[in-house]
Amino acid sequence: MDVWMWVFFAVAVGGGLALGLYRESQRRTQRRRSPASPLSHALPDDVVARARERIGEGKPVHAIKELREATGYDLRSAKTIVDALQAGRHVPTLGESAAD
């Protein structure tokens, strides 16, 4: 009986470790999938306008949150866009693409 208990314990611990390693690899893979340069992709005009409003109100965190919800960007990409807007740098919008 003791042997089977040790076998079960070894299988449970090994499975837990394997699951943990798998989940960590998935998290790392997901981080790599986010766009390398979010400023190279055109954003909807209304999304950029709302972000500028939130920045003007002194609420950059709300701007980041709204950008993430509207675009699906990760935190780093949304923050890069908000930082660019705060610094007065150009952020491409879809309206500009249609005008070209």
mmCIF file of N, CA and C in Angstrom:
data_model
loop_
_atom_site.group_PDB
_atom_site.id
_atom_site.type_symbol
_atom_site.label_atom_id
_atom_site.label_comp_id
_atom_site.label_asym_id
_atom_site.label_seq_id
_atom_site.Cartn_x
_atom_site.Cartn_y
_atom_site.Cartn_z
ATOM 1 N N MET A 1 0.810 -1.194 0.000
ATOM 2 C CA MET A 1 0.000 0.000 0.000
ATOM 3 C C MET A 1 0.854 1.258 0.000
ATOM 4 N N ASP A 2 1.959 1.235 0.700
ATOM 5 C CA ASP A 2 2.827 2.407 0.759
ATOM 6 C C ASP A 2 3.432 2.729 -0.599
ATOM 7 N N VAL A 3 3.726 1.724 -1.384
ATOM 8 C CA VAL A 3 4.324 1.946 -2.702
ATOM 9 C C VAL A 3 3.357 2.712 -3.596
ATOM 10 N N TRP A 4 2.076 2.330 -3.583
ATOM 11 C CA TRP A 4 1.100 3.006 -4.427
ATOM 12 C C TRP A 4 0.872 4.451 -3.983
ATOM 13 N N MET A 5 0.975 4.706 -2.709
ATOM 14 C CA MET A 5 0.847 6.071 -2.214
ATOM 15 C C MET A 5 1.998 6.927 -2.750
ATOM 16 N N TRP A 6 3.205 6.398 -2.744
ATOM 17 C CA TRP A 6 4.358 7.134 -3.250
ATOM 18 C C TRP A 6 4.266 7.337 -4.764
ATOM 19 N N VAL A 7 3.760 6.348 -5.470
ATOM 20 C CA VAL A 7 3.584 6.485 -6.916
ATOM 21 C C VAL A 7 2.573 7.579 -7.212
ATOM 22 N N PHE A 8 1.458 7.563 -6.507
ATOM 23 C CA PHE A 8 0.440 8.590 -6.689
ATOM 24 C C PHE A 8 1.010 9.968 -6.381
ATOM 25 N N PHE A 9 1.760 10.074 -5.299
ATOM 26 C CA PHE A 9 2.373 11.343 -4.911
ATOM 27 C C PHE A 9 3.325 11.840 -6.005
ATOM 28 N N ALA A 10 4.152 10.952 -6.526
ATOM 29 C CA ALA A 10 5.111 11.328 -7.567
ATOM 30 C C ALA A 10 4.400 11.783 -8.838
ATOM 31 N N VAL A 11 3.338 11.083 -9.206
ATOM 32 C CA VAL A 11 2.581 11.454 -10.404
ATOM 33 C C VAL A 11 1.899 12.810 -10.187
ATOM 34 N N ALA A 12 1.341 13.027 -9.025
ATOM 35 C CA ALA A 12 0.658 14.292 -8.737
ATOM 36 C C ALA A 12 1.638 15.455 -8.764
ATOM 37 N N VAL A 13 2.787 15.309 -8.133
ATOM 38 C CA VAL A 13 3.781 16.382 -8.108
ATOM 39 C C VAL A 13 4.322 16.635 -9.512
ATOM 40 N N GLY A 14 4.629 15.571 -10.235
ATOM 41 C CA GLY A 14 5.127 15.727 -11.604
ATOM 42 C C GLY A 14 4.115 16.392 -12.510
ATOM 43 N N GLY A 15 2.866 16.014 -12.376
ATOM 44 C CA GLY A 15 1.811 16.641 -13.180
ATOM 45 C C GLY A 15 1.640 18.113 -12.844
ATOM 46 N N GLY A 16 1.736 18.429 -11.556
ATOM 47 C CA GLY A 16 1.630 19.828 -11.140
ATOM 48 C C GLY A 16 2.766 20.667 -11.696
ATOM 49 N N LEU A 17 3.971 20.134 -11.652
ATOM 50 C CA LEU A 17 5.118 20.848 -12.218
ATOM 51 C C LEU A 17 4.976 21.035 -13.724
ATOM 52 N N ALA A 18 4.536 19.987 -14.404
ATOM 53 C CA ALA A 18 4.355 20.079 -15.847
ATOM 54 C C ALA A 18 3.292 21.118 -16.199
ATOM 55 N N LEU A 19 2.203 21.133 -15.456
ATOM 56 C CA LEU A 19 1.149 22.117 -15.700
ATOM 57 C C LEU A 19 1.654 23.532 -15.456
ATOM 58 N N GLY A 20 2.411 23.725 -14.387
ATOM 59 C CA GLY A 20 2.967 25.045 -14.093
ATOM 60 C C GLY A 20 3.902 25.526 -15.185
ATOM 61 N N LEU A 21 4.759 24.651 -15.680
ATOM 62 C CA LEU A 21 5.673 25.018 -16.763
ATOM 63 C C LEU A 21 4.913 25.338 -18.044
ATOM 64 N N TYR A 22 3.867 24.562 -18.330
ATOM 65 C CA TYR A 22 3.054 24.821 -19.515
ATOM 66 C C TYR A 22 2.376 26.187 -19.438
ATOM 67 N N ARG A 23 1.791 26.503 -18.288
ATOM 68 C CA ARG A 23 1.113 27.795 -18.131
ATOM 69 C C ARG A 23 2.094 28.955 -18.258
ATOM 70 N N GLU A 24 3.269 28.816 -17.694
ATOM 71 C CA GLU A 24 4.277 29.875 -17.798
ATOM 72 C C GLU A 24 4.702 30.068 -19.251
ATOM 73 N N SER A 25 4.870 28.989 -19.996
ATOM 74 C CA SER A 25 5.245 29.127 -21.408
ATOM 75 C C SER A 25 4.128 29.811 -22.193
ATOM 76 N N GLN A 26 2.877 29.544 -21.850
ATOM 77 C CA GLN A 26 1.755 30.199 -22.521
ATOM 78 C C GLN A 26 1.734 31.688 -22.225
ATOM 79 N N ARG A 27 2.017 32.059 -20.974
ATOM 80 C CA ARG A 27 2.067 33.481 -20.615
ATOM 81 C C ARG A 27 3.170 34.196 -21.388
ATOM 82 N N ARG A 28 4.334 33.577 -21.484
ATOM 83 C CA ARG A 28 5.444 34.198 -22.211
ATOM 84 C C ARG A 28 5.133 34.313 -23.691
ATOM 85 N N THR A 29 4.500 33.312 -24.261
ATOM 86 C CA THR A 29 4.140 33.351 -25.672
ATOM 87 C C THR A 29 3.127 34.453 -25.923
ATOM 88 N N GLN A 30 2.170 34.614 -25.033
ATOM 89 C CA GLN A 30 1.152 35.638 -25.205
ATOM 90 C C GLN A 30 1.773 37.027 -25.139
ATOM 91 N N ARG A 31 2.753 37.240 -24.274
ATOM 92 C CA ARG A 31 3.413 38.539 -24.189
ATOM 93 C C ARG A 31 4.122 38.869 -25.495
ATOM 94 N N ARG A 32 4.679 37.873 -26.162
ATOM 95 C CA ARG A 32 5.395 38.116 -27.409
ATOM 96 C C ARG A 32 4.456 38.433 -28.558
ATOM 97 N N ARG A 33 3.203 38.050 -28.459
ATOM 98 C CA ARG A 33 2.262 38.265 -29.551
ATOM 99 C C ARG A 33 1.806 39.711 -29.677
ATOM 100 N N SER A 34 1.988 40.517 -28.648
ATOM 101 C CA SER A 34 1.526 41.894 -28.724
ATOM 102 C C SER A 34 2.351 42.648 -29.758
ATOM 103 N N PRO A 35 1.754 43.639 -30.421
ATOM 104 C CA PRO A 35 2.465 44.338 -31.479
ATOM 105 C C PRO A 35 3.738 44.995 -30.964
ATOM 106 N N ALA A 36 4.794 44.903 -31.745
ATOM 107 C CA ALA A 36 6.076 45.466 -31.335
ATOM 108 C C ALA A 36 6.005 46.983 -31.284
ATOM 109 N N SER A 37 5.333 47.590 -32.234
ATOM 110 C CA SER A 37 5.222 49.041 -32.266
ATOM 111 C C SER A 37 3.769 49.429 -32.503
ATOM 112 N N PRO A 38 3.030 49.699 -31.442
ATOM 113 C CA PRO A 38 1.619 50.039 -31.609
ATOM 114 C C PRO A 38 1.419 51.348 -32.363
ATOM 115 N N LEU A 39 2.453 52.189 -32.409
ATOM 116 C CA LEU A 39 2.318 53.464 -33.101
ATOM 117 C C LEU A 39 2.392 53.306 -34.619
ATOM 118 N N SER A 40 2.693 52.115 -35.100
ATOM 119 C CA SER A 40 2.745 51.897 -36.541
ATOM 120 C C SER A 40 1.391 51.460 -37.096
ATOM 121 N N HIS A 41 0.420 51.181 -36.228
ATOM 122 C CA HIS A 41 -0.912 50.755 -36.651
ATOM 123 C C HIS A 41 -1.904 51.895 -36.457
ATOM 124 N N ALA A 42 -2.748 52.102 -37.451
ATOM 125 C CA ALA A 42 -3.762 53.147 -37.356
ATOM 126 C C ALA A 42 -4.844 52.739 -36.367
ATOM 127 N N LEU A 43 -5.268 53.689 -35.568
ATOM 128 C CA LEU A 43 -6.312 53.468 -34.565
ATOM 129 C C LEU A 43 -7.584 54.197 -34.971
ATOM 130 N N PRO A 44 -8.742 53.736 -34.507
ATOM 131 C CA PRO A 44 -9.991 54.453 -34.794
ATOM 132 C C PRO A 44 -9.932 55.878 -34.234
ATOM 133 N N ASP A 45 -10.470 56.828 -35.001
ATOM 134 C CA ASP A 45 -10.452 58.238 -34.612
ATOM 135 C C ASP A 45 -11.093 58.469 -33.251
ATOM 136 N N ASP A 46 -12.256 57.827 -33.019
ATOM 137 C CA ASP A 46 -12.967 58.058 -31.769
ATOM 138 C C ASP A 46 -12.186 57.532 -30.560
ATOM 139 N N VAL A 47 -11.430 56.466 -30.755
ATOM 140 C CA VAL A 47 -10.635 55.912 -29.655
ATOM 141 C C VAL A 47 -9.527 56.887 -29.268
ATOM 142 N N VAL A 48 -8.860 57.439 -30.268
ATOM 143 C CA VAL A 48 -7.788 58.406 -30.000
ATOM 144 C C VAL A 48 -8.365 59.676 -29.388
ATOM 145 N N ALA A 49 -9.526 60.109 -29.868
ATOM 146 C CA ALA A 49 -10.159 61.309 -29.331
ATOM 147 C C ALA A 49 -10.519 61.122 -27.855
ATOM 148 N N ARG A 50 -11.074 59.952 -27.514
ATOM 149 C CA ARG A 50 -11.417 59.695 -26.104
ATOM 150 C C ARG A 50 -10.170 59.633 -25.243
ATOM 151 N N ALA A 51 -9.109 59.045 -25.771
ATOM 152 C CA ALA A 51 -7.854 58.978 -25.008
ATOM 153 C C ALA A 51 -7.315 60.375 -24.767
ATOM 154 N N ARG A 52 -7.378 61.234 -25.787
ATOM 155 C CA ARG A 52 -6.918 62.625 -25.606
ATOM 156 C C ARG A 52 -7.760 63.351 -24.558
ATOM 157 N N GLU A 53 -9.075 63.087 -24.553
ATOM 158 C CA GLU A 53 -9.946 63.703 -23.545
ATOM 159 C C GLU A 53 -9.536 63.284 -22.143
ATOM 160 N N ARG A 54 -9.310 61.982 -21.955
ATOM 161 C CA ARG A 54 -8.921 61.486 -20.628
ATOM 162 C C ARG A 54 -7.576 62.068 -20.194
ATOM 163 N N ILE A 55 -6.659 62.192 -21.133
ATOM 164 C CA ILE A 55 -5.356 62.783 -20.814
ATOM 165 C C ILE A 55 -5.537 64.245 -20.434
ATOM 166 N N GLY A 56 -6.401 64.949 -21.160
ATOM 167 C CA GLY A 56 -6.693 66.346 -20.847
ATOM 168 C C GLY A 56 -7.334 66.511 -19.473
ATOM 169 N N GLU A 57 -8.087 65.525 -19.052
ATOM 170 C CA GLU A 57 -8.713 65.545 -17.722
ATOM 171 C C GLU A 57 -7.729 65.149 -16.632
ATOM 172 N N GLY A 58 -6.519 64.772 -17.038
ATOM 173 C CA GLY A 58 -5.521 64.327 -16.060
ATOM 174 C C GLY A 58 -5.737 62.884 -15.631
ATOM 175 N N LYS A 59 -6.328 62.068 -16.502
ATOM 176 C CA LYS A 59 -6.614 60.667 -16.187
ATOM 177 C C LYS A 59 -5.970 59.734 -17.210
ATOM 178 N N PRO A 60 -4.645 59.674 -17.240
ATOM 179 C CA PRO A 60 -3.992 58.810 -18.229
ATOM 180 C C PRO A 60 -4.264 57.320 -17.998
ATOM 181 N N VAL A 61 -4.496 56.926 -16.762
ATOM 182 C CA VAL A 61 -4.790 55.518 -16.486
ATOM 183 C C VAL A 61 -6.111 55.124 -17.127
ATOM 184 N N HIS A 62 -7.093 56.026 -17.083
ATOM 185 C CA HIS A 62 -8.385 55.759 -17.724
ATOM 186 C C HIS A 62 -8.213 55.693 -19.244
ATOM 187 N N ALA A 63 -7.323 56.535 -19.778
ATOM 188 C CA ALA A 63 -7.054 56.501 -21.216
ATOM 189 C C ALA A 63 -6.452 55.160 -21.612
ATOM 190 N N ILE A 64 -5.528 54.662 -20.814
ATOM 191 C CA ILE A 64 -4.910 53.366 -21.088
ATOM 192 C C ILE A 64 -5.966 52.273 -21.043
ATOM 193 N N LYS A 65 -6.817 52.327 -20.033
ATOM 194 C CA LYS A 65 -7.862 51.306 -19.894
ATOM 195 C C LYS A 65 -8.805 51.312 -21.093
ATOM 196 N N GLU A 66 -9.229 52.481 -21.523
ATOM 197 C CA GLU A 66 -10.138 52.567 -22.664
ATOM 198 C C GLU A 66 -9.462 52.096 -23.954
ATOM 199 N N LEU A 67 -8.194 52.431 -24.121
ATOM 200 C CA LEU A 67 -7.462 51.955 -25.294
ATOM 201 C C LEU A 67 -7.384 50.435 -25.319
ATOM 202 N N ARG A 68 -7.102 49.840 -24.171
ATOM 203 C CA ARG A 68 -7.009 48.383 -24.093
ATOM 204 C C ARG A 68 -8.343 47.731 -24.430
ATOM 205 N N GLU A 69 -9.426 48.288 -23.905
ATOM 206 C CA GLU A 69 -10.751 47.716 -24.159
ATOM 207 C C GLU A 69 -11.147 47.845 -25.629
ATOM 208 N N ALA A 70 -10.815 48.989 -26.240
ATOM 209 C CA ALA A 70 -11.242 49.242 -27.614
ATOM 210 C C ALA A 70 -10.384 48.521 -28.650
ATOM 211 N N THR A 71 -9.105 48.328 -28.343
ATOM 212 C CA THR A 71 -8.198 47.774 -29.350
ATOM 213 C C THR A 71 -7.741 46.356 -29.061
ATOM 214 N N GLY A 72 -7.809 45.936 -27.804
ATOM 215 C CA GLY A 72 -7.300 44.623 -27.439
ATOM 216 C C GLY A 72 -5.799 44.622 -27.210
ATOM 217 N N TYR A 73 -5.178 45.807 -27.197
ATOM 218 C CA TYR A 73 -3.743 45.900 -26.950
ATOM 219 C C TYR A 73 -3.416 45.478 -25.527
ATOM 220 N N ASP A 74 -2.190 45.055 -25.325
ATOM 221 C CA ASP A 74 -1.738 44.746 -23.983
ATOM 222 C C ASP A 74 -1.402 46.059 -23.264
ATOM 223 N N LEU A 75 -1.086 45.952 -21.992
ATOM 224 C CA LEU A 75 -0.832 47.136 -21.165
ATOM 225 C C LEU A 75 0.325 47.969 -21.707
ATOM 226 N N ARG A 76 1.398 47.321 -22.094
ATOM 227 C CA ARG A 76 2.581 48.054 -22.574
ATOM 228 C C ARG A 76 2.276 48.843 -23.840
ATOM 229 N N SER A 77 1.561 48.236 -24.771
ATOM 230 C CA SER A 77 1.234 48.915 -26.029
ATOM 231 C C SER A 77 0.313 50.100 -25.798
ATOM 232 N N ALA A 78 -0.702 49.912 -24.960
ATOM 233 C CA ALA A 78 -1.626 51.014 -24.664
ATOM 234 C C ALA A 78 -0.901 52.153 -23.964
ATOM 235 N N LYS A 79 0.006 51.826 -23.062
ATOM 236 C CA LYS A 79 0.770 52.867 -22.361
ATOM 237 C C LYS A 79 1.681 53.616 -23.328
ATOM 238 N N THR A 80 2.248 52.911 -24.295
ATOM 239 C CA THR A 80 3.092 53.555 -25.298
ATOM 240 C C THR A 80 2.300 54.594 -26.085
ATOM 241 N N ILE A 81 1.072 54.249 -26.434
ATOM 242 C CA ILE A 81 0.220 55.180 -27.176
ATOM 243 C C ILE A 81 -0.127 56.388 -26.318
ATOM 244 N N VAL A 82 -0.519 56.152 -25.072
ATOM 245 C CA VAL A 82 -0.873 57.259 -24.182
ATOM 246 C C VAL A 82 0.341 58.148 -23.928
ATOM 247 N N ASP A 83 1.497 57.556 -23.739
ATOM 248 C CA ASP A 83 2.715 58.358 -23.551
ATOM 249 C C ASP A 83 2.991 59.227 -24.772
ATOM 250 N N ALA A 84 2.773 58.669 -25.968
ATOM 251 C CA ALA A 84 2.978 59.437 -27.196
ATOM 252 C C ALA A 84 1.992 60.600 -27.275
ATOM 253 N N LEU A 85 0.745 60.348 -26.912
ATOM 254 C CA LEU A 85 -0.251 61.422 -26.921
ATOM 255 C C LEU A 85 0.099 62.508 -25.915
ATOM 256 N N GLN A 86 0.564 62.109 -24.739
ATOM 257 C CA GLN A 86 0.947 63.083 -23.718
ATOM 258 C C GLN A 86 2.131 63.929 -24.178
ATOM 259 N N ALA A 87 3.050 63.319 -24.909
ATOM 260 C CA ALA A 87 4.241 64.027 -25.371
ATOM 261 C C ALA A 87 3.973 64.849 -26.635
ATOM 262 N N GLY A 88 2.759 64.709 -27.195
ATOM 263 C CA GLY A 88 2.411 65.459 -28.390
ATOM 264 C C GLY A 88 2.922 64.836 -29.673
ATOM 265 N N ARG A 89 3.343 63.578 -29.610
ATOM 266 C CA ARG A 89 3.805 62.887 -30.814
ATOM 267 C C ARG A 89 2.614 62.437 -31.648
ATOM 268 N N HIS A 90 2.870 62.151 -32.900
ATOM 269 C CA HIS A 90 1.818 61.753 -33.839
ATOM 270 C C HIS A 90 1.387 60.308 -33.586
ATOM 271 N N VAL A 91 0.081 60.091 -33.531
ATOM 272 C CA VAL A 91 -0.489 58.749 -33.425
ATOM 273 C C VAL A 91 -1.388 58.572 -34.651
ATOM 274 N N PRO A 92 -1.067 57.605 -35.527
ATOM 275 C CA PRO A 92 -1.865 57.439 -36.754
ATOM 276 C C PRO A 92 -3.290 56.982 -36.440
ATOM 277 N N THR A 93 -4.240 57.545 -37.180
ATOM 278 C CA THR A 93 -5.643 57.162 -37.020
ATOM 279 C C THR A 93 -6.178 56.638 -38.347
ATOM 280 N N LEU A 94 -7.291 55.943 -38.284
ATOM 281 C CA LEU A 94 -7.894 55.375 -39.490
ATOM 282 C C LEU A 94 -8.405 56.459 -40.424
ATOM 283 N N GLY A 95 -8.812 57.596 -39.880
ATOM 284 C CA GLY A 95 -9.275 58.713 -40.712
ATOM 285 C C GLY A 95 -8.176 59.213 -41.633
ATOM 286 N N GLU A 96 -6.949 59.181 -41.162
ATOM 287 C CA GLU A 96 -5.819 59.611 -41.995
ATOM 288 C C GLU A 96 -5.596 58.612 -43.121
ATOM 289 N N SER A 97 -5.769 57.337 -42.848
ATOM 290 C CA SER A 97 -5.572 56.312 -43.861
ATOM 291 C C SER A 97 -6.586 56.465 -44.988
ATOM 292 N N ALA A 98 -7.830 56.811 -44.637
ATOM 293 C CA ALA A 98 -8.882 56.966 -45.638
ATOM 294 C C ALA A 98 -8.638 58.214 -46.480
ATOM 295 N N ALA A 99 -7.994 59.229 -45.915
ATOM 296 C CA ALA A 99 -7.751 60.466 -46.631
ATOM 297 C C ALA A 99 -6.648 60.300 -47.670
ATOM 298 N N ASP A 100 -5.762 59.311 -47.484
ATOM 299 C CA ASP A 100 -4.639 59.109 -48.405
ATOM 300 C C ASP A 100 -5.055 58.567 -49.729
#
